[in-house]
Coordinates of C-alpha atoms in Angstrom, one line a residue:
Chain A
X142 CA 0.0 0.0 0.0
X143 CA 2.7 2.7 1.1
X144 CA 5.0 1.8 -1.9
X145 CA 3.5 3.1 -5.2
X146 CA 3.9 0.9 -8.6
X147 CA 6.2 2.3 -10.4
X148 CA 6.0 1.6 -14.0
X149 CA 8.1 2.1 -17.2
X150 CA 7.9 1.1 -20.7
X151 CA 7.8 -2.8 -20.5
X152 CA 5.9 -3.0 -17.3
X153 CA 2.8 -0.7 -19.0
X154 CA -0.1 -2.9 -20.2
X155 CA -0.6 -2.7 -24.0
X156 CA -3.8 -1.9 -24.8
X157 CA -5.3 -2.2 -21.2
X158 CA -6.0 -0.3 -18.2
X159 CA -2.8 0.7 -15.9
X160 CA -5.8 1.7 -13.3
X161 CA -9.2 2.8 -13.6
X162 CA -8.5 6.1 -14.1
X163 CA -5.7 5.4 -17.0
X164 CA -5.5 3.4 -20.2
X165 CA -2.5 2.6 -22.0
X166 CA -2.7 1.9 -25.5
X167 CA 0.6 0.3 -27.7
X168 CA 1.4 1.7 -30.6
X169 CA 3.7 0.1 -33.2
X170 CA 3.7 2.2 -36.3
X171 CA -0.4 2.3 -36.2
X172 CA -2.5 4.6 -36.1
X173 CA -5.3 5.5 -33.3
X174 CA -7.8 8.3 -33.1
X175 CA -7.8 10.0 -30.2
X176 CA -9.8 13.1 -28.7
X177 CA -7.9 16.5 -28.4
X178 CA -6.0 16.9 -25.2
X179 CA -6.7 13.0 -23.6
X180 CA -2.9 12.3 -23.5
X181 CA -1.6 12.2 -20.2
X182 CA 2.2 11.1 -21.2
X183 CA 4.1 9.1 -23.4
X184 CA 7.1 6.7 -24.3
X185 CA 8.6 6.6 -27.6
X186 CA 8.0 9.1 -31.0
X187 CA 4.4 9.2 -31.5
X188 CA 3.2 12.2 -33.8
X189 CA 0.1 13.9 -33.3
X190 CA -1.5 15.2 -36.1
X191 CA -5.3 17.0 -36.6
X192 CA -7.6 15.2 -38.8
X193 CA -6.9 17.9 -41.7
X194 CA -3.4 17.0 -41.8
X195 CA -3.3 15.9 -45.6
X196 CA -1.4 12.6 -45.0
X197 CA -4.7 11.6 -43.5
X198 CA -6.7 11.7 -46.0
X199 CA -6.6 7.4 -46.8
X200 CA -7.2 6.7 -43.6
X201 CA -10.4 9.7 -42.9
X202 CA -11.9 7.9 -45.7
X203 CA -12.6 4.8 -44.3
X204 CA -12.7 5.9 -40.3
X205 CA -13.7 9.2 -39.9
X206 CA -16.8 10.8 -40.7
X207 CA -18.3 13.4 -38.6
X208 CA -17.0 16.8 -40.0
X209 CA -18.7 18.6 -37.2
X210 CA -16.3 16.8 -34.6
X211 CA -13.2 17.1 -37.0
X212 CA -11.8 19.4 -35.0
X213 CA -11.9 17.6 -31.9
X214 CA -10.0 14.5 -33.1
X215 CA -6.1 14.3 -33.8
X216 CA -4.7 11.0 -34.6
X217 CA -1.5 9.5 -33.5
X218 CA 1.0 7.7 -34.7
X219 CA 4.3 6.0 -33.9
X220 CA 5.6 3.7 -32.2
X221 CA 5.6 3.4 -28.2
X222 CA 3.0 3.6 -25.4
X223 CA 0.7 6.1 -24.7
X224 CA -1.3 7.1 -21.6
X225 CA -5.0 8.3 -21.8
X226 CA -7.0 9.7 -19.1
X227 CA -9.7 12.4 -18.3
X228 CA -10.9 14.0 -15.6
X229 CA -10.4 11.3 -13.1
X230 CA -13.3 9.4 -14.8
X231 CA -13.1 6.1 -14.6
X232 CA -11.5 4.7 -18.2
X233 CA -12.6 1.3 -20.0
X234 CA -11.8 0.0 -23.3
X235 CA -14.8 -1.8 -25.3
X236 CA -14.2 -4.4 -28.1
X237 CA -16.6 -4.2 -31.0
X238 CA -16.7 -7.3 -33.4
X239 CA -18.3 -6.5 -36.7
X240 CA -21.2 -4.3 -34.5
X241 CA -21.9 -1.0 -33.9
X242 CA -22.3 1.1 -30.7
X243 CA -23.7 4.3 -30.1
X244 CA -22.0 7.1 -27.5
X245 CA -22.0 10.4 -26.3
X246 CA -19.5 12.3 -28.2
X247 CA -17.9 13.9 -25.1
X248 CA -16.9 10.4 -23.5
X249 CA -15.3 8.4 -26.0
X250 CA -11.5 9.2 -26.0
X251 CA -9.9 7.0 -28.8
X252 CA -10.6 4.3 -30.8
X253 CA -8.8 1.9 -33.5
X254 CA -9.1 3.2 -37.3
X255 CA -11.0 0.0 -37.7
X256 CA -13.9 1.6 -36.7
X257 CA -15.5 4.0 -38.3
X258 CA -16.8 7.0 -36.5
X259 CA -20.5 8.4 -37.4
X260 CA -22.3 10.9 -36.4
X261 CA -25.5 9.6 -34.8
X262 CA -28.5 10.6 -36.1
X263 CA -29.4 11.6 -32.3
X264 CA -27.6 15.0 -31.6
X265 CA -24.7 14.7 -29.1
X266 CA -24.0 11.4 -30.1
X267 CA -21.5 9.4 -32.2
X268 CA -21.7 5.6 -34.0
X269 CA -19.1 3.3 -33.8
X270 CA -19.0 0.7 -36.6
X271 CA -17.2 -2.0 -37.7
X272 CA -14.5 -4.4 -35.6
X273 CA -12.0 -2.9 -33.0
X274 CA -10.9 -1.5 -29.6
X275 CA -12.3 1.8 -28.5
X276 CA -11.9 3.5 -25.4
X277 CA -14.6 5.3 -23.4
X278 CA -14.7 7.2 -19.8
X279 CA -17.3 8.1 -17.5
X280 CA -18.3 9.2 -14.4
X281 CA -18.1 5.9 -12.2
X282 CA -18.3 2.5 -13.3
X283 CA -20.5 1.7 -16.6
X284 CA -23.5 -0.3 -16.1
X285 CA -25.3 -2.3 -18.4
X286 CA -28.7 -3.1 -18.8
X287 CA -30.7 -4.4 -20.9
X288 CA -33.9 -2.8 -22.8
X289 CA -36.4 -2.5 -22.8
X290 CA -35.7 0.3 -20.2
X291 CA -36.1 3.9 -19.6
X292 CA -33.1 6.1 -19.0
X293 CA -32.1 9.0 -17.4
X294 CA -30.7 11.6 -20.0
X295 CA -27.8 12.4 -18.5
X296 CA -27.0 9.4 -16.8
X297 CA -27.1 8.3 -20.5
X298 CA -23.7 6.5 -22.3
X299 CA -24.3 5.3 -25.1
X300 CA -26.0 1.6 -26.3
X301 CA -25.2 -1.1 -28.7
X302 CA -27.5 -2.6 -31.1
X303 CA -30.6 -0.9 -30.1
X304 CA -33.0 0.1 -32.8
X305 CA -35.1 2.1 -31.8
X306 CA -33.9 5.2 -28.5
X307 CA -36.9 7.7 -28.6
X308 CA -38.1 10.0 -25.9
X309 CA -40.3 9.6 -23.5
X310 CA -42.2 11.9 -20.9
X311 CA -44.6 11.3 -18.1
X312 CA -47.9 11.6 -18.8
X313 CA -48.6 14.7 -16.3
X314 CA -45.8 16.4 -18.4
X315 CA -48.3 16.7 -20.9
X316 CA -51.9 16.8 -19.7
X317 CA -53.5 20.2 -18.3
X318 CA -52.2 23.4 -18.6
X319 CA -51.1 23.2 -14.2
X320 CA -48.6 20.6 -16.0
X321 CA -46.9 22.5 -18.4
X322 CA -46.7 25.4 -16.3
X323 CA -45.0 23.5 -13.2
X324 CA -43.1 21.6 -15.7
X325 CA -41.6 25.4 -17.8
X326 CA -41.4 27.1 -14.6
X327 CA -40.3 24.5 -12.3
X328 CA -42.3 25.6 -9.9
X329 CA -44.1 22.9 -7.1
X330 CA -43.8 19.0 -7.9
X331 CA -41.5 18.7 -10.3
X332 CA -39.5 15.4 -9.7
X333 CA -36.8 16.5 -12.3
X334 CA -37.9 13.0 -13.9
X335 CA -40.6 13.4 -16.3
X336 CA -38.3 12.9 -19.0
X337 CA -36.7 9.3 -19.9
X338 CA -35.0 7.8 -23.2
X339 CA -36.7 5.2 -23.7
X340 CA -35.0 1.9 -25.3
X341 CA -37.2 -1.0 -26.8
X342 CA -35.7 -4.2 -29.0
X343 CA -32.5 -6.2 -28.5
X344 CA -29.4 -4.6 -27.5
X345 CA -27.3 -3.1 -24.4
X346 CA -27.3 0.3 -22.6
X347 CA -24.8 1.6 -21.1
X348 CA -25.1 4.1 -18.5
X349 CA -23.0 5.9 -15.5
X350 CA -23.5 6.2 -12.0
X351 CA -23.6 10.1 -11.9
X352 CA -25.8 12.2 -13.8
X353 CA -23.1 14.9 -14.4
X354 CA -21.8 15.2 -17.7
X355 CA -18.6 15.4 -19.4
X356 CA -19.0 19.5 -20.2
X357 CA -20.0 19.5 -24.0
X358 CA -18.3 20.6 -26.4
X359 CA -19.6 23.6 -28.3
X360 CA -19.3 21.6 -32.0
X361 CA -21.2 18.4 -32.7
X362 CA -24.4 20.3 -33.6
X363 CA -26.4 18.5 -36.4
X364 CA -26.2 20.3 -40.0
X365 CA -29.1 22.7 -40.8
X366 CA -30.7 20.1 -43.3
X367 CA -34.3 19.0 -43.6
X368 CA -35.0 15.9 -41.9
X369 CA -32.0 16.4 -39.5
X370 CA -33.4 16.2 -35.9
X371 CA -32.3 18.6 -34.0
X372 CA -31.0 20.9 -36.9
X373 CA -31.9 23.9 -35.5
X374 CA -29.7 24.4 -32.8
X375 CA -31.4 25.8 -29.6
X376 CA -35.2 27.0 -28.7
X377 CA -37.0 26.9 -32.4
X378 CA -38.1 23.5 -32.1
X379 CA -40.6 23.9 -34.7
X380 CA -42.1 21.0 -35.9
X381 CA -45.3 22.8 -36.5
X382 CA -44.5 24.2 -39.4
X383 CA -44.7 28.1 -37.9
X384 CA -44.2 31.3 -40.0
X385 CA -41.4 30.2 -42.3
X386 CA -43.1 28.7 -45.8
X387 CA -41.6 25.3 -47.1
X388 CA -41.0 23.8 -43.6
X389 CA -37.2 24.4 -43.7
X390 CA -37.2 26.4 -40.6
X391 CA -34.3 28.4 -41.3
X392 CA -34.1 31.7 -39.0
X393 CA -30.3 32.7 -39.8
X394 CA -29.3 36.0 -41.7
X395 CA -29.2 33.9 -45.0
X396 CA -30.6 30.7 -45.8
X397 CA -28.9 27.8 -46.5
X398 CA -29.5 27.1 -50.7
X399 CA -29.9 23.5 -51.5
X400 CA -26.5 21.4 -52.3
X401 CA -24.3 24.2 -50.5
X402 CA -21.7 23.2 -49.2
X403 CA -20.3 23.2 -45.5
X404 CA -18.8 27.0 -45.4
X405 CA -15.5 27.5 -43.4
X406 CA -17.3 27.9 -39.5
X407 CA -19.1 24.6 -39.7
X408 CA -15.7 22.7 -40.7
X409 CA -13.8 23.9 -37.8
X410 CA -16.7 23.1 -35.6
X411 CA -17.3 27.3 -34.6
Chain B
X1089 CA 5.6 7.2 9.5
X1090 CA 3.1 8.0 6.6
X1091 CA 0.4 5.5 5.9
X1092 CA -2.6 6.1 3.7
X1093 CA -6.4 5.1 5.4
X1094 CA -8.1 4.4 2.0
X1095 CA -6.9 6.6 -0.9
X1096 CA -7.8 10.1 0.3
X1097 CA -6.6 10.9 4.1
X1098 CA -3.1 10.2 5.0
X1099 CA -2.5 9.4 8.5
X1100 CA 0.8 9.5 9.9
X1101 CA 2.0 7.7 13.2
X1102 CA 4.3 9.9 15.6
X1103 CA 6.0 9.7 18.7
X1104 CA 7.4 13.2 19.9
X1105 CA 8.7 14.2 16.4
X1106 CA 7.5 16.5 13.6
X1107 CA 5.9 16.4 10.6
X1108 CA 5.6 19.9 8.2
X1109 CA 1.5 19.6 6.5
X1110 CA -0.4 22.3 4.4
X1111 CA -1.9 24.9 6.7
X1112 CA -5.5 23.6 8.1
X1113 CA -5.0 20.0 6.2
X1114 CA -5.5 18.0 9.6
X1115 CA -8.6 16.4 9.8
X1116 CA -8.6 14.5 12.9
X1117 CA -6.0 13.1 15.6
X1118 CA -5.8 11.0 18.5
X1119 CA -3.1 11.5 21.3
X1120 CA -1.2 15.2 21.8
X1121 CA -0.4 17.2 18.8
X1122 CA 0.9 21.0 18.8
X1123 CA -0.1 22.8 15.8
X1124 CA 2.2 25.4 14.8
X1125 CA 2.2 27.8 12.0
X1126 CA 5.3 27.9 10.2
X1127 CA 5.8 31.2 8.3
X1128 CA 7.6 31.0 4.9
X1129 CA 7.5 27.4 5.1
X1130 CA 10.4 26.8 8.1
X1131 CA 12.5 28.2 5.2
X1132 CA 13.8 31.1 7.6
X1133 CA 13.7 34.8 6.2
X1134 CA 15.5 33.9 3.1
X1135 CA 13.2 31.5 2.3
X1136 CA 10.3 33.5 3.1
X1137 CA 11.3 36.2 0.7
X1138 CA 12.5 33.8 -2.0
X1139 CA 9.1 32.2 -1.7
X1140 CA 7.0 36.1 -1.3
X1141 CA 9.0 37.2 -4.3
X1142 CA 8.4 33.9 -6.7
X1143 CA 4.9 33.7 -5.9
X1144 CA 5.8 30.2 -5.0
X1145 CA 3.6 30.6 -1.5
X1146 CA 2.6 27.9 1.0
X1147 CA 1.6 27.9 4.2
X1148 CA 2.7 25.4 6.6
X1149 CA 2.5 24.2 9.7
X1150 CA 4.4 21.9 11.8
X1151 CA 2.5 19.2 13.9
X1152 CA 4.4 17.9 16.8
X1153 CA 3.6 15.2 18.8
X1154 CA 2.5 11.1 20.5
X1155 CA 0.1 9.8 18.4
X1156 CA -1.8 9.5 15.2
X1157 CA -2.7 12.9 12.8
X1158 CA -4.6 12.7 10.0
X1159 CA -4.4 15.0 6.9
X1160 CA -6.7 15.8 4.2
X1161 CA -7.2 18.2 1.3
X1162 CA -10.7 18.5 -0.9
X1163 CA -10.9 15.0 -1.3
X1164 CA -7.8 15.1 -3.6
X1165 CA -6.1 11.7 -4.1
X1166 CA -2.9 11.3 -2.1
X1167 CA 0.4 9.7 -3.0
X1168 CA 3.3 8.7 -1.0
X1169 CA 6.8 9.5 -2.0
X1170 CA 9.8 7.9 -0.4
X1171 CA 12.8 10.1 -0.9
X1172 CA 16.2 8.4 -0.2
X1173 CA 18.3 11.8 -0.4
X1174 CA 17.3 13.0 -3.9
X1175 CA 15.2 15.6 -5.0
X1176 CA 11.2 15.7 -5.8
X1177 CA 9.6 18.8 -7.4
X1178 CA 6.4 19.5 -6.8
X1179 CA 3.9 22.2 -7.6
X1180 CA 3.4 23.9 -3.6
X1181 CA -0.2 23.9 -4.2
X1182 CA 0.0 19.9 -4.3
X1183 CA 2.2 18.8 -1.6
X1184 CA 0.4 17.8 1.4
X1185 CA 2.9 17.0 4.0
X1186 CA 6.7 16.0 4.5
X1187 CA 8.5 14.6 7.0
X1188 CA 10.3 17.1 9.7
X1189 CA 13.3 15.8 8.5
X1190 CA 12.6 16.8 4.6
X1191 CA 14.2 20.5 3.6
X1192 CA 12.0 22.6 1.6
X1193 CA 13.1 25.0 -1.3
X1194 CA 12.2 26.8 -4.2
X1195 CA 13.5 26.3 -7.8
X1196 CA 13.6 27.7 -11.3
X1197 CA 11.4 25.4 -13.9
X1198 CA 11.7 27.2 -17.0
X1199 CA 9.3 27.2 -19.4
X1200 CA 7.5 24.7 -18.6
X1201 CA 6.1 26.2 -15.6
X1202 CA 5.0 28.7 -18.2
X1203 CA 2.8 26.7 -20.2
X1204 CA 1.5 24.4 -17.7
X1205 CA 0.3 27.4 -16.0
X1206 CA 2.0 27.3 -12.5
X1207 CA 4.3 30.4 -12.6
X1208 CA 8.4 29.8 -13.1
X1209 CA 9.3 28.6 -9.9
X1210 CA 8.8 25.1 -8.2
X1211 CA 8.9 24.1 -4.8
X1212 CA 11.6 22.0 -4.1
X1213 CA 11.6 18.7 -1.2
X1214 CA 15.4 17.0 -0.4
X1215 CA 16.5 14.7 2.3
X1216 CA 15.7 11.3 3.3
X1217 CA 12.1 10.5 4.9
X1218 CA 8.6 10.3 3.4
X1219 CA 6.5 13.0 1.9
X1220 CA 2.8 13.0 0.4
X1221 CA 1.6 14.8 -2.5
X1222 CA -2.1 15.2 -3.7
X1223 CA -3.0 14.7 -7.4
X1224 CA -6.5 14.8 -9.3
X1225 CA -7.2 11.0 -9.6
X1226 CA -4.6 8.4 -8.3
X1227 CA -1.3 9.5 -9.9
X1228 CA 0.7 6.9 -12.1
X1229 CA 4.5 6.6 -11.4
X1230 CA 6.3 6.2 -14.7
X1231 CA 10.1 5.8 -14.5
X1232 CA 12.4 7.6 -16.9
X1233 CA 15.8 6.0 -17.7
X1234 CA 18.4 6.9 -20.1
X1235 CA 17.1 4.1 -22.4
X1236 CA 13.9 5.8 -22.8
X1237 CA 12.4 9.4 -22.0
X1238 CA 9.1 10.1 -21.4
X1239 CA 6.6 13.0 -23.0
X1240 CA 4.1 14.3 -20.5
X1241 CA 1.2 16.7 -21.0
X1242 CA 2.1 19.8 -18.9
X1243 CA -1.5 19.7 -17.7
X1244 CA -1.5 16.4 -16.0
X1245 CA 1.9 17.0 -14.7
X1246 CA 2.2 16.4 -11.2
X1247 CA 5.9 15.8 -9.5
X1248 CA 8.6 14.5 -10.5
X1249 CA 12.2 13.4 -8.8
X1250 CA 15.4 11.8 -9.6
X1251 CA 18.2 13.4 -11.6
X1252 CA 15.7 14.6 -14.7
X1253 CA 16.4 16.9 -17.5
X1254 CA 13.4 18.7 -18.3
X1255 CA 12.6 20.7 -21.8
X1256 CA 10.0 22.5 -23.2
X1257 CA 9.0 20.3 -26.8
X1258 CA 6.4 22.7 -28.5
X1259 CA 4.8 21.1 -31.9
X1260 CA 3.1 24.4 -33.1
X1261 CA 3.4 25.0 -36.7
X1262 CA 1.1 26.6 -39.1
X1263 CA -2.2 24.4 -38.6
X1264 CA -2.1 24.9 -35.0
X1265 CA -3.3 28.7 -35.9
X1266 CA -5.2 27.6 -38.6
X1267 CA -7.4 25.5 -35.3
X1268 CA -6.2 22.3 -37.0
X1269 CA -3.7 21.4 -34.7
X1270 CA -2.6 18.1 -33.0
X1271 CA -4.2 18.6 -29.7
X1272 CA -0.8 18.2 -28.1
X1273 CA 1.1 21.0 -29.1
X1274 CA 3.0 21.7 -25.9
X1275 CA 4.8 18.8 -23.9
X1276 CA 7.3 18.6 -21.2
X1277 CA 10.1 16.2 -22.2
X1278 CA 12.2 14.3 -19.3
X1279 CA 15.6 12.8 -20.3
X1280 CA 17.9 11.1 -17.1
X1281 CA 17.1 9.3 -14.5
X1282 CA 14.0 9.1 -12.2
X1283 CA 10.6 9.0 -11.4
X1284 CA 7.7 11.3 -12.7
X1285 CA 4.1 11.7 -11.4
X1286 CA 0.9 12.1 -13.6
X1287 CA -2.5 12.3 -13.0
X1288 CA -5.2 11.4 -14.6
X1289 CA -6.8 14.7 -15.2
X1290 CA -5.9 17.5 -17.3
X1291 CA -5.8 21.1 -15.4
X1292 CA -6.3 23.9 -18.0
X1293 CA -3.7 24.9 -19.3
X1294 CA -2.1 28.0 -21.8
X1295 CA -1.7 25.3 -24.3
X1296 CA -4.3 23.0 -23.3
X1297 CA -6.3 24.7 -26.1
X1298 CA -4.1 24.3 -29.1

């Protein structure tokens, strides 16, 4: 107990937990994504390079694909061990074998270019696909349960294989003008719990043992598209339709034209 | 003699001599214990002004006594240190408590104080005895040897000791201000021989953003 482990290149797991607060990952001349500032310390010559780094570009092809979070991902590559760690959350590495696995954006640190990183269509959220190691934190232990079950938001991880995450609110959220006054204003019995996710079908949830989040990065918002959930970053929720003819919603200086592409803020995530 | 009870209070067993703690640290203690506030860190009035002038500040006290004293900081994870006559550097604001025996100091870092956000000077411990030092998350020990030197975020930089060359590796180039950076554009780098702490948590840093 009073004599800490001390640990140098050949005593470091590869590719495993040195405790639960730090992972080591191997490198030997691959490649691994990894979130901006996760590195704690390493051994060897391991280059990091942003995902616009032209050398890239093969290997963006096939395992990167969320432009929005482009500028929250380096990759590194070398040769030696590297340690990973954030926040003093707890740090576990997840294998994927041909599957796919759905997470909050803030809490995955790194991952093998095997996978393929996706945007998820639910906003916040990122898709893992394919076969690999990845490596995720949270706030305490992960738990896993299995739907169909209803979920906290915040307590809220990520899931594998489940078809179909929708939201779900109490009924008294919705009934009787009393409810949606108590439940704008906050004002006398509110739980705080009207809302859940809601997960039916096969498939694992995964969700921490806090409900404070990993603060969110200002990026990830979903591209101002028809059809995009979520597409019009905060309050106009519209849905019904409202003022703005053709349903597209758009209440920006100048409206997006059809086929544009991403301008310059959207690609560095401003 | 330093023991920890569970990971975040560090008890030490004494009998009639002194340990040196951060000012108000003590949580509880069974037996007799003097509390005494040491000014400038028992460093005398040289020390006191090398420490008012570097901005290097600690308070201290000295806790003298038969019995057990325990020691506790905002629920900060605490690490023992067993110093056989070298040298550990540590940030003031995370060491905890040394052994009477222990002398205290201040040192020059360099840049890398700079970047990692902590001011250019570093509090120095030197003797033989035990000391504890407090960390975000358990720290993880890694040793340097000449064989192979070791990178280490300046943000999750805790302590380090031994006989360790330390320099300032900066990898900005021109994508860095074009916000496509590596993430990792400021690192410390140890070459020698030793020991260096890390946690698992990044503080903010100057470069943290870049």
């Amino acid at each position: 107990m009073s004599t800490p482990v001390v640990h140098d290149p050949t005593t470091l797991p590869s590719d495993d937990n040195v405790n639960p607060y730090t992972f080591c990952v191997e490198l030997k001349g691959g490649q691994w994504f990894l979130q901006k500032g996760k590195m704690i310390a390493y051994y060897g010559r391991i280059d990091f390079n942003g995902i616009g780094h032209g050398r890239l570009d093969r290997l963006l092809r096939t395992s990167f694909h969320s432009p929005l979070h482009a500028s929250d991902w380096v990759v590194a590559e070398g040769s030696g061990k590297m340690l990973l760690a954030d926040r003093a959350f707890d740090v576990n590495s997840f294998d994927l074998d041909e599957g796919n696995l759905t997470i909050r954006s803030g809490n995955l640190l790194a991952y093998q270019p095997s996978l393929a990183l996706k945007q998820s269509i639910v906003p916040g959220f990122v898709t893992l696909i394919g076969t690999g190691k990845f490596v995720a934190a949270s706030n305490g232990p992960v738990v896993f349960m299995e739907p169909p079950i209803r979920v906290d938001p915040q307590a809220l991880v990520g899931w594998a294989d489940c078809p179909s995450p929708c939201h779900h609110y109490d009924h008294g959220y919705m009934t009787g003008v009393m409810g949606g006054v108590r439940t704008l204003t906050g004002l006398g019995g509110v739980s705080g719990e009207e809302h859940q996710f809601e997960f039916v079908g096969a498939g694992t949830v995964l969700l921490q043992s806090t409900e404070s989040l990993l603060p969110e990065a200002a990026t990830g918002a979903p591209p101002q598209q028809p059809g995009v959930p979520g597409g019009h970053g905060s309050g106009h929720s519209s849905g019904h339709g409202g003022g703005h003819g053709g349903g597209q919603g758009q209440h920006g200086s100048t409206p997006r034209l059809p086929g544009q592409l991403g301008d310059l803020q959207r690609r560095f995530g401003l | 003699m330093f023991r920890l009870q569970g990971s975040k209070v560090l008890a030490v067993d004494m009998a009639g001599d002194a340990v040196r703690a951060k000012n108000g640290s003590m949580v509880a203690y069974d037996g007799q214990m003097a509390f005494k506030k040491m000014s400038g860190g028992g460093e005398g009035i040289r020390g006191m002004v090398t420490r008012r002038i570097t901005g290097e500040q600690m308070t201290l006290m000295e806790v003298r006594g038969q019995g057990t004293c325990y020691f506790a900081d905002r629920a900060s994870e605490i690490n023992l240190v067993s110093l056989g006559g070298d040298k550990l550097y540590v940030e003031s604001s995370n060491l905890l408590c040394a052994d009477g025996s222990l002398r205290t100091g201040t040192s020059f870092t360099g840049l890398r104080g700079g970047a990692s956000g902590h001011g250019l000077f570093t509090t120095t411990v030197e003797g033989s005895g035990q000391a504890a030092i407090m960390s975000d998350g358990p720290a993880t020990v890694l040793r340097v040897a000449p064989g192979y030197p070791l990178c280490v975020d300046p943000g999750a930089y805790v302590a380090h000791q031994g006989n360790l060359q330390q320099n300032f590796q900066s990898g900005v180039t021109f994508r860095t201000l074009m916000g496509e950076g590596g993430g990792e554009a400021f690192q410390i780098r140890f070459e020698g021989d030793g020991l260096v702490y890390v946690q698992p948590s990044e503080r903010n840093t100057v470069g943290g953003e870049v």
